Amino acid sequence: MTHPADTDAAFIATAMPAFINEASEQTQAIEGLLLELEGQPDNRDLMDSLFRCAHTVKGSAGIFGLDPVVEFTHHVETLLDKMRDGLIGLTPDLNTLLLRCNDHIKLLVQAASDPAVDTPATQQERAGLVAQLRQLCGEPAPAAAAGPADAPAAPWHTWAITARFGEDTFRNGMDPVSVVRYLASLGTVRGMRCFGEAVPAVAALSPETCYLGFTLELHTPEVREAVEGAFSFVIDDCQLDVQGGAMPTPASDTASLDTATTASPSLALADLLADSAPAGGPDLGGTVAGKAAKPRDVPVASAEEGRYIRVQADRLDAVINLLGELVIAGAGAMLKARASRDTELVETNLHMNRLIEEIRNGTLGLRMVPVGETFNRFRRVVRDTASQLGKEVGFEIVGGDAELDKSMVEKIADPLMHLVRNSLDHGLETPAERVAAGKPAEGRLVLSAHHETGAILIRIEDDGRGINRDKVLQRAWSRGLVEQGVVPSTDAIHMLIFEPGFSTADQVTNLSGRGVGMDVVRRNIEALRGTIKLDSIPGQGLRVDIRLPLTLAIIDGFLVGIGKSKFVLPLESVVEVIESGDSDLRVDAFGRYTVELRGQVLPVVRLRTLYSLESSHPKRVSVVVVSSPRGQYGVEVDVLYGQNQTVIKPLGRLFKSLRGISGSSVLGSGEVALILDVASLEEQTTQSATSPPRAEALSKP
Amino acid sequence: MNPCFDLPEDLTIYQVARTRDDLLAWMEAPAHATVPLYLNASAVQRVDGAGLQLLMALDASGRAWHLQAASGPFAETCELMGLAHWLSGMAQENPA
């Protein structure tokens, strides 16, 4: 076929990113499906989805002329087809092969934009995989992709295809000619007729609007999905009808046109078509609707996709930024209204602020994605890691539909990966050890997520050997993390594994054990304003709880004042507030301020001293009791202003090094309040406990 | 020799708006207003659906038109898209 190379190049350049994006989504889906199938090998729906995914990759790669992808995927597809027909059963070995094939498809897709990726080594690997696939299929010829619908004796079909393209087809970088060209490559095209009836006169023509359609008969060994696959890039914007099968259809294309009925109900995009099919054109909604008895996957799938709108993340961020400003402005208006003492104005403002809050929740909800997508990625990691370590692991995901801010999901993936690997490597024992310990040979690893008030709890739970407290303590003593002979509380011992440079693994594997990582895990989680907590029963398992706020942009804060300065404490960390006279506050031998709370000594952070704030010392102060990952402590403040919707603004570079502060916020009055970071502020209290009292702390007892 | 409109090398979506303007101006020129239109596609190297659609629009304009010559890529695409009759017209109308 003499197809000018530069037309190809232009077309590929336009649509390639979309293809790569789609293909990587599909390979991701294939991986997920394969892993799911491993647990339920007889699940027909999963098998069908798997086949469809592989098929979509092949189909779209075909449009782009990516022959290596098409060729390779074809072999995979053939095997999947046999499996779908029940001719070949799914074994773990076969699944491993398919996973490797999927990796290879990924590589080939990558090679479409960067040919250097496909090295001789990978080409050799490909040849090996193809040989295995062919052997499994028991036939050397790659052309036999027999669908389940057709009798084995009659593998060739005649498909009557009618398509009418949407107005935006050209503008979307698609071309009916390319589709026909691809169809022609699948078999023999007969009765090709291009509809020009809808094309207006030259004077009235909008040349970049597509008015075209065509009808043709395709004689091909390919199944319906393969034929419909040719339209996968235009399906959202195309009225497609594929009729026929092994039986020949009426020879005349005009006949199928004249018998056109209204669109069959399975054409989910019918409403879309009403706009895109220009008036005056023949009604091509469907041909002989009764014949299409087989459920049609392609349009249904795209109807599902149609429920989503892809929005650029920065546009959404811009809206959320504006919303932040709106919250601040609303608070400002409220202040003025209150000052005016005009009840009606206050009420109107209250109403407005309620609405703003609803918009806030709704808009932040737009950024929410289910964490399950991230969790599913771990299936593969668990599978591969477990087999590498010779361990048997049953991996469960619970509550994958719990939602979390998109940016948070991205940032949490790495720490989670680390914790999962850690559980696999250090937590779970080998089957022999497990049996010896009276446990089932297969270890259990559960990754779960659920919502708690204003936060999400992600839990990684295993039934392995748990944390060896003595070993941790010994290590901590020898590394000088804890003073020799001092035995901290159990929780504190557990937290030691997150200290920099700590590792109890006797043997360093390439997975974990280098002692880098766990401290990074904690840092990453704390950077997201999250907390991490360990629960371990020696010999029975380890539970890691990660609590994360739902969003990074806006929090409910508790506004307090010291002198003229205002600070915001995250509301969820505030436990209670106690009034105290100056005399109640004591300084202990280490220069720490403390207050007695129900018979317990509570360390207190005096911000006035810590940040050298100018203020006259009031007679009575309040101590806000906050809970941090490592216990409770108090923050001494002058004034309590109460609850406040706080829009978090990052600190400038100048203030990045400031300890105890996580961000800033603009108040309704236009003042700036600093947001206190409860976790790092606590370090200020413990620091002064281990280091000698600071001069400034002593000077103001 | 009939007056003849030369189709550009690139008869695709990228140039189709300009080609359409050129073609429209050419058609409406007084000298060409009544005679059948002759198009020369011998220079066409790239053609897509948008390009073919422009030629279909000529039919809708109620003007008789004929191809005088066609390049390989153009002829191949016409055949592919079931528009081979355009090419047959070329043979009859263009004895040279």
mmCIF file of C-alpha atoms in Angstrom, chain A residues 52-330:
data_model
loop_
_atom_site.group_PDB
_atom_site.id
_atom_site.type_symbol
_atom_site.label_atom_id
_atom_site.label_comp_id
_atom_site.label_asym_id
_atom_site.label_seq_id
_atom_site.Cartn_x
_atom_site.Cartn_y
_atom_site.Cartn_z
ATOM 1 C CA ARG A 52 -10.914 -7.317 25.685
ATOM 2 C CA CYS A 53 -8.005 -5.383 27.171
ATOM 3 C CA ALA A 54 -5.432 -7.318 25.172
ATOM 4 C CA HIS A 55 -7.563 -6.869 22.157
ATOM 5 C CA THR A 56 -7.880 -3.119 22.578
ATOM 6 C CA VAL A 57 -4.117 -2.786 22.806
ATOM 7 C CA LYS A 58 -3.714 -4.764 19.626
ATOM 8 C CA GLY A 59 -6.442 -2.870 17.817
ATOM 9 C CA SER A 60 -5.166 0.567 18.612
ATOM 10 C CA ALA A 61 -1.566 -0.417 17.989
ATOM 11 C CA GLY A 62 -2.761 -1.577 14.575
ATOM 12 C CA ILE A 63 -4.112 1.846 13.754
ATOM 13 C CA PHE A 64 -0.693 3.264 14.474
ATOM 14 C CA GLY A 65 1.033 0.624 12.428
ATOM 15 C CA LEU A 66 2.982 -0.552 15.453
ATOM 16 C CA ASP A 67 3.545 -3.961 13.971
ATOM 17 C CA PRO A 68 5.705 -5.381 16.797
ATOM 18 C CA VAL A 69 2.948 -4.633 19.327
ATOM 19 C CA VAL A 70 0.241 -6.053 17.072
ATOM 20 C CA GLU A 71 2.238 -9.135 16.263
ATOM 21 C CA PHE A 72 3.217 -9.912 19.806
ATOM 22 C CA THR A 73 -0.165 -9.100 21.315
ATOM 23 C CA HIS A 74 -1.746 -11.282 18.712
ATOM 24 C CA HIS A 75 -0.010 -14.343 20.144
ATOM 25 C CA VAL A 76 -1.117 -13.394 23.631
ATOM 26 C CA GLU A 77 -4.624 -12.873 22.357
ATOM 27 C CA THR A 78 -4.663 -16.270 20.689
ATOM 28 C CA LEU A 79 -3.699 -17.911 23.937
ATOM 29 C CA LEU A 80 -6.259 -15.898 25.895
ATOM 30 C CA ASP A 81 -8.872 -16.926 23.399
ATOM 31 C CA LYS A 82 -8.093 -20.588 23.964
ATOM 32 C CA MET A 83 -8.273 -19.999 27.691
ATOM 33 C CA ARG A 84 -11.583 -18.216 27.281
ATOM 34 C CA ASP A 85 -12.937 -21.210 25.418
ATOM 35 C CA GLY A 86 -11.754 -23.436 28.224
ATOM 36 C CA LEU A 87 -9.262 -25.275 26.032
ATOM 37 C CA ILE A 88 -6.376 -24.242 28.237
ATOM 38 C CA GLY A 89 -6.661 -23.912 31.992
ATOM 39 C CA LEU A 90 -5.027 -21.143 33.977
ATOM 40 C CA THR A 91 -2.091 -22.395 36.003
ATOM 41 C CA PRO A 92 0.272 -20.303 38.112
ATOM 42 C CA ASP A 93 3.012 -20.959 35.550
ATOM 43 C CA LEU A 94 0.795 -19.775 32.760
ATOM 44 C CA ASN A 95 -0.099 -16.714 34.753
ATOM 45 C CA THR A 96 3.560 -15.929 35.257
ATOM 46 C CA LEU A 97 4.089 -16.252 31.518
ATOM 47 C CA LEU A 98 1.174 -13.944 30.819
ATOM 48 C CA LEU A 99 2.454 -11.398 33.312
ATOM 49 C CA ARG A 100 5.818 -11.482 31.592
ATOM 50 C CA CYS A 101 4.089 -11.071 28.251
ATOM 51 C CA ASN A 102 2.201 -8.111 29.626
ATOM 52 C CA ASP A 103 5.462 -6.547 30.757
ATOM 53 C CA HIS A 104 6.716 -7.105 27.276
ATOM 54 C CA ILE A 105 3.707 -5.407 25.733
ATOM 55 C CA LYS A 106 4.413 -2.455 27.997
ATOM 56 C CA LEU A 107 7.957 -2.409 26.743
ATOM 57 C CA LEU A 108 6.861 -2.538 23.129
ATOM 58 C CA VAL A 109 4.437 0.304 23.671
ATOM 59 C CA GLN A 110 7.266 2.256 25.207
ATOM 60 C CA ALA A 111 9.404 1.359 22.218
ATOM 61 C CA ALA A 112 6.829 3.054 20.000
ATOM 62 C CA SER A 113 8.054 6.411 21.219
ATOM 63 C CA ASP A 114 11.597 5.401 22.040
ATOM 64 C CA PRO A 115 12.863 2.615 19.761
ATOM 65 C CA ALA A 116 16.073 2.337 21.785
ATOM 66 C CA VAL A 117 14.151 0.504 24.506
ATOM 67 C CA ASP A 118 13.800 -2.563 22.312
ATOM 68 C CA THR A 119 17.311 -3.965 22.611
ATOM 69 C CA PRO A 120 18.539 -7.223 21.073
ATOM 70 C CA ALA A 121 18.139 -8.757 24.533
ATOM 71 C CA THR A 122 14.455 -7.879 24.679
ATOM 72 C CA GLN A 123 13.998 -9.022 21.103
ATOM 73 C CA GLN A 124 15.425 -12.350 22.107
ATOM 74 C CA GLU A 125 13.147 -12.439 25.112
ATOM 75 C CA ARG A 126 10.239 -11.695 22.813
ATOM 76 C CA ALA A 127 11.160 -14.573 20.537
ATOM 77 C CA GLY A 128 11.277 -16.848 23.578
ATOM 78 C CA LEU A 129 7.884 -15.690 24.802
ATOM 79 C CA VAL A 130 6.343 -16.071 21.362
ATOM 80 C CA ALA A 131 7.730 -19.593 21.110
ATOM 81 C CA GLN A 132 6.192 -20.468 24.469
ATOM 82 C CA LEU A 133 2.875 -18.912 23.522
ATOM 83 C CA ARG A 134 2.770 -20.764 20.243
ATOM 84 C CA GLN A 135 3.648 -24.011 21.874
ATOM 85 C CA LEU A 136 0.856 -23.547 24.393
ATOM 86 C CA CYS A 137 -1.588 -22.799 21.626
ATOM 87 C CA GLY A 138 -0.407 -25.871 19.805
ATOM 88 C CA GLU A 139 -0.304 -24.203 16.431
ATOM 89 C CA PRO A 140 2.556 -22.522 14.684
ATOM 90 C CA ALA A 141 0.426 -20.277 12.484
ATOM 91 C CA PRO A 142 -0.155 -16.896 14.062
ATOM 92 C CA ALA A 143 -3.234 -16.077 11.992
ATOM 93 C CA ALA A 144 -5.805 -18.220 13.741
ATOM 94 C CA ALA A 145 -7.624 -16.027 16.182
ATOM 95 C CA ALA A 146 -10.854 -17.938 16.166
ATOM 96 C CA GLY A 147 -13.600 -16.312 18.167
ATOM 97 C CA PRO A 148 -16.036 -18.241 20.307
ATOM 98 C CA ALA A 149 -18.967 -17.149 18.169
ATOM 99 C CA ASP A 150 -17.941 -18.969 15.064
ATOM 100 C CA ALA A 151 -17.799 -22.654 14.246
ATOM 101 C CA PRO A 152 -14.245 -23.970 14.115
ATOM 102 C CA ALA A 153 -14.814 -25.052 10.528
ATOM 103 C CA ALA A 154 -15.699 -21.591 9.275
ATOM 104 C CA PRO A 155 -13.210 -19.143 10.661
ATOM 105 C CA TRP A 156 -13.880 -16.441 8.076
ATOM 106 C CA HIS A 157 -16.595 -13.892 8.633
ATOM 107 C CA THR A 158 -18.255 -11.309 6.540
ATOM 108 C CA TRP A 159 -18.970 -8.188 8.519
ATOM 109 C CA ALA A 160 -21.261 -5.479 7.186
ATOM 110 C CA ILE A 161 -19.895 -2.333 8.683
ATOM 111 C CA THR A 162 -21.613 1.008 8.597
ATOM 112 C CA ALA A 163 -20.045 3.985 10.253
ATOM 113 C CA ARG A 164 -20.836 7.641 10.388
ATOM 114 C CA PHE A 165 -18.253 9.876 11.964
ATOM 115 C CA GLY A 166 -18.862 12.717 14.343
ATOM 116 C CA GLU A 167 -18.262 16.321 13.399
ATOM 117 C CA ASP A 168 -15.107 16.564 15.450
ATOM 118 C CA THR A 169 -13.425 13.506 14.022
ATOM 119 C CA PHE A 170 -10.866 15.480 11.993
ATOM 120 C CA ARG A 171 -10.293 17.981 14.725
ATOM 121 C CA ASN A 172 -9.564 15.127 17.119
ATOM 122 C CA GLY A 173 -6.795 14.009 14.820
ATOM 123 C CA MET A 174 -8.696 10.993 13.522
ATOM 124 C CA ASP A 175 -9.403 10.127 9.929
ATOM 125 C CA PRO A 176 -12.001 7.762 8.464
ATOM 126 C CA VAL A 177 -9.498 6.934 5.738
ATOM 127 C CA SER A 178 -7.091 5.518 8.318
ATOM 128 C CA VAL A 179 -9.871 3.405 9.787
ATOM 129 C CA VAL A 180 -10.731 1.989 6.360
ATOM 130 C CA ARG A 181 -7.077 1.397 5.687
ATOM 131 C CA TYR A 182 -6.811 -0.584 8.896
ATOM 132 C CA LEU A 183 -9.962 -2.549 8.141
ATOM 133 C CA ALA A 184 -8.571 -3.340 4.708
ATOM 134 C CA SER A 185 -5.480 -4.740 6.403
ATOM 135 C CA LEU A 186 -7.671 -7.207 8.316
ATOM 136 C CA GLY A 187 -9.105 -8.846 5.240
ATOM 137 C CA THR A 188 -10.838 -8.126 1.957
ATOM 138 C CA VAL A 189 -13.068 -5.080 1.633
ATOM 139 C CA ARG A 190 -16.042 -5.252 -0.714
ATOM 140 C CA GLY A 191 -18.867 -2.906 -1.552
ATOM 141 C CA MET A 192 -17.093 0.120 -0.156
ATOM 142 C CA ARG A 193 -19.291 3.151 -0.326
ATOM 143 C CA CYS A 194 -18.376 6.508 1.088
ATOM 144 C CA PHE A 195 -21.315 8.719 2.123
ATOM 145 C CA GLY A 196 -20.984 12.204 0.765
ATOM 146 C CA GLU A 197 -24.674 13.090 0.969
ATOM 147 C CA ALA A 198 -24.266 15.068 4.138
ATOM 148 C CA VAL A 199 -21.398 17.126 2.782
ATOM 149 C CA PRO A 200 -22.617 20.668 2.081
ATOM 150 C CA ALA A 201 -21.711 22.714 -0.972
ATOM 151 C CA VAL A 202 -18.204 24.127 -1.118
ATOM 152 C CA ALA A 203 -19.476 27.599 -0.303
ATOM 153 C CA ALA A 204 -21.175 26.309 2.836
ATOM 154 C CA LEU A 205 -18.536 23.764 3.763
ATOM 155 C CA SER A 206 -16.768 24.019 7.045
ATOM 156 C CA PRO A 207 -13.751 22.094 5.793
ATOM 157 C CA GLU A 208 -12.531 20.855 9.156
ATOM 158 C CA THR A 209 -15.885 19.411 10.154
ATOM 159 C CA CYS A 210 -16.365 15.786 9.307
ATOM 160 C CA TYR A 211 -19.529 14.889 7.441
ATOM 161 C CA LEU A 212 -18.345 11.522 6.257
ATOM 162 C CA GLY A 213 -19.513 8.005 6.726
ATOM 163 C CA PHE A 214 -19.054 4.750 4.938
ATOM 164 C CA THR A 215 -20.441 1.309 4.557
ATOM 165 C CA LEU A 216 -18.488 -1.728 3.506
ATOM 166 C CA GLU A 217 -18.299 -5.456 3.767
ATOM 167 C CA LEU A 218 -15.223 -6.959 5.282
ATOM 168 C CA HIS A 219 -14.299 -10.555 4.644
ATOM 169 C CA THR A 220 -11.874 -11.452 7.379
ATOM 170 C CA PRO A 221 -10.800 -14.130 9.846
ATOM 171 C CA GLU A 222 -11.093 -11.569 12.615
ATOM 172 C CA VAL A 223 -13.861 -11.650 15.224
ATOM 173 C CA ARG A 224 -16.269 -8.831 15.902
ATOM 174 C CA GLU A 225 -14.083 -7.326 18.604
ATOM 175 C CA ALA A 226 -11.163 -7.044 16.224
ATOM 176 C CA VAL A 227 -13.320 -5.302 13.663
ATOM 177 C CA GLU A 228 -14.832 -2.959 16.204
ATOM 178 C CA GLY A 229 -11.347 -2.396 17.548
ATOM 179 C CA ALA A 230 -10.565 -0.485 14.371
ATOM 180 C CA PHE A 231 -12.925 2.167 15.664
ATOM 181 C CA SER A 232 -11.646 2.242 19.204
ATOM 182 C CA PHE A 233 -10.135 5.678 18.793
ATOM 183 C CA VAL A 234 -13.207 7.237 17.251
ATOM 184 C CA ILE A 235 -15.891 5.249 19.043
ATOM 185 C CA ASP A 236 -16.900 8.142 21.273
ATOM 186 C CA ASP A 237 -17.614 10.204 18.258
ATOM 187 C CA CYS A 238 -18.844 7.666 15.794
ATOM 188 C CA GLN A 239 -22.046 5.917 14.920
ATOM 189 C CA LEU A 240 -20.997 2.377 14.271
ATOM 190 C CA ASP A 241 -22.904 -0.637 13.208
ATOM 191 C CA VAL A 242 -21.307 -4.010 12.650
ATOM 192 C CA GLN A 243 -23.564 -6.767 11.432
ATOM 193 C CA GLY A 244 -23.092 -10.291 10.314
ATOM 194 C CA GLY A 245 -20.699 -13.007 11.272
ATOM 195 C CA ALA A 246 -20.037 -16.296 9.646
ATOM 196 C CA MET A 247 -23.104 -15.870 7.486
ATOM 197 C CA PRO A 248 -22.825 -13.668 4.438
ATOM 198 C CA THR A 249 -24.908 -10.519 4.588
ATOM 199 C CA PRO A 250 -26.953 -9.033 1.747
ATOM 200 C CA ALA A 251 -24.564 -8.283 -1.040
ATOM 201 C CA SER A 252 -25.759 -4.808 -1.825
ATOM 202 C CA ASP A 253 -24.647 -2.084 0.496
ATOM 203 C CA THR A 254 -27.513 0.135 -0.520
ATOM 204 C CA ALA A 255 -29.933 -2.589 0.543
ATOM 205 C CA SER A 256 -28.584 -2.516 4.053
ATOM 206 C CA LEU A 257 -28.920 1.231 3.928
ATOM 207 C CA ASP A 258 -32.533 1.195 2.885
ATOM 208 C CA THR A 259 -33.505 -1.268 5.542
ATOM 209 C CA ALA A 260 -32.074 1.033 8.137
ATOM 210 C CA THR A 261 -34.113 1.072 11.283
ATOM 211 C CA THR A 262 -33.787 3.293 14.256
ATOM 212 C CA ALA A 263 -30.711 2.822 16.371
ATOM 213 C CA SER A 264 -30.745 -0.425 18.289
ATOM 214 C CA PRO A 265 -30.913 -0.004 22.040
ATOM 215 C CA SER A 266 -27.465 -1.454 22.444
ATOM 216 C CA LEU A 267 -26.067 1.595 20.735
ATOM 217 C CA ALA A 268 -25.405 3.452 23.905
ATOM 218 C CA LEU A 269 -24.215 6.560 22.159
ATOM 219 C CA ALA A 270 -27.403 7.069 20.228
ATOM 220 C CA ASP A 271 -28.127 10.396 21.870
ATOM 221 C CA LEU A 272 -24.696 11.647 20.994
ATOM 222 C CA LEU A 273 -25.288 10.733 17.418
ATOM 223 C CA ALA A 274 -28.382 12.849 17.136
ATOM 224 C CA ASP A 275 -26.103 15.874 17.257
ATOM 225 C CA SER A 276 -23.322 14.520 15.173
ATOM 226 C CA ALA A 277 -25.351 13.154 12.276
ATOM 227 C CA PRO A 278 -26.198 16.144 10.125
ATOM 228 C CA ALA A 279 -29.782 16.465 8.967
ATOM 229 C CA GLY A 280 -30.494 15.258 5.461
ATOM 230 C CA GLY A 281 -28.170 12.306 5.580
ATOM 231 C CA PRO A 282 -29.624 8.829 5.352
ATOM 232 C CA ASP A 283 -30.534 7.273 8.646
ATOM 233 C CA LEU A 284 -27.676 4.954 9.413
ATOM 234 C CA GLY A 285 -28.608 4.253 12.972
ATOM 235 C CA GLY A 286 -28.549 0.552 12.519
ATOM 236 C CA THR A 287 -29.119 -2.169 10.020
ATOM 237 C CA VAL A 288 -31.407 -5.058 10.662
ATOM 238 C CA ALA A 289 -31.306 -4.616 14.395
ATOM 239 C CA GLY A 290 -32.701 -8.069 15.148
ATOM 240 C CA LYS A 291 -29.609 -9.767 13.882
ATOM 241 C CA ALA A 292 -27.348 -8.286 16.477
ATOM 242 C CA ALA A 293 -28.230 -10.739 19.204
ATOM 243 C CA LYS A 294 -24.758 -10.858 20.705
ATOM 244 C CA PRO A 295 -24.178 -8.360 23.483
ATOM 245 C CA ARG A 296 -21.839 -5.686 22.310
ATOM 246 C CA ASP A 297 -18.987 -4.797 24.538
ATOM 247 C CA VAL A 298 -17.482 -1.820 22.873
ATOM 248 C CA PRO A 299 -20.320 0.686 23.028
ATOM 249 C CA VAL A 300 -21.253 -0.333 26.551
ATOM 250 C CA ALA A 301 -17.709 0.146 27.724
ATOM 251 C CA SER A 302 -17.502 3.584 26.198
ATOM 252 C CA ALA A 303 -20.808 4.536 27.788
ATOM 253 C CA GLU A 304 -19.184 3.816 31.137
ATOM 254 C CA GLU A 305 -16.236 5.937 30.194
ATOM 255 C CA GLY A 306 -18.622 8.674 29.151
ATOM 256 C CA ARG A 307 -19.627 9.121 32.757
ATOM 257 C CA TYR A 308 -16.200 10.557 33.461
ATOM 258 C CA ILE A 309 -14.750 13.836 32.372
ATOM 259 C CA ARG A 310 -11.014 14.110 32.275
ATOM 260 C CA VAL A 311 -9.909 17.413 33.687
ATOM 261 C CA GLN A 312 -6.397 18.728 33.821
ATOM 262 C CA ALA A 313 -5.128 18.657 37.370
ATOM 263 C CA ASP A 314 -3.896 22.252 37.301
ATOM 264 C CA ARG A 315 -7.331 23.528 36.307
ATOM 265 C CA LEU A 316 -8.781 21.817 39.313
ATOM 266 C CA ASP A 317 -5.988 23.215 41.457
ATOM 267 C CA ALA A 318 -6.804 26.692 40.188
ATOM 268 C CA VAL A 319 -10.422 26.241 41.258
ATOM 269 C CA ILE A 320 -9.343 24.986 44.660
ATOM 270 C CA ASN A 321 -6.995 27.934 45.078
ATOM 271 C CA LEU A 322 -9.810 30.306 44.248
ATOM 272 C CA LEU A 323 -12.017 28.466 46.657
ATOM 273 C CA GLY A 324 -9.418 29.022 49.351
ATOM 274 C CA GLU A 325 -9.588 32.732 48.646
ATOM 275 C CA LEU A 326 -13.373 32.529 48.777
ATOM 276 C CA VAL A 327 -13.256 30.882 52.193
ATOM 277 C CA ILE A 328 -11.000 33.679 53.426
ATOM 278 C CA ALA A 329 -13.176 36.376 51.875
ATOM 279 C CA GLY A 330 -16.251 34.743 53.373
#
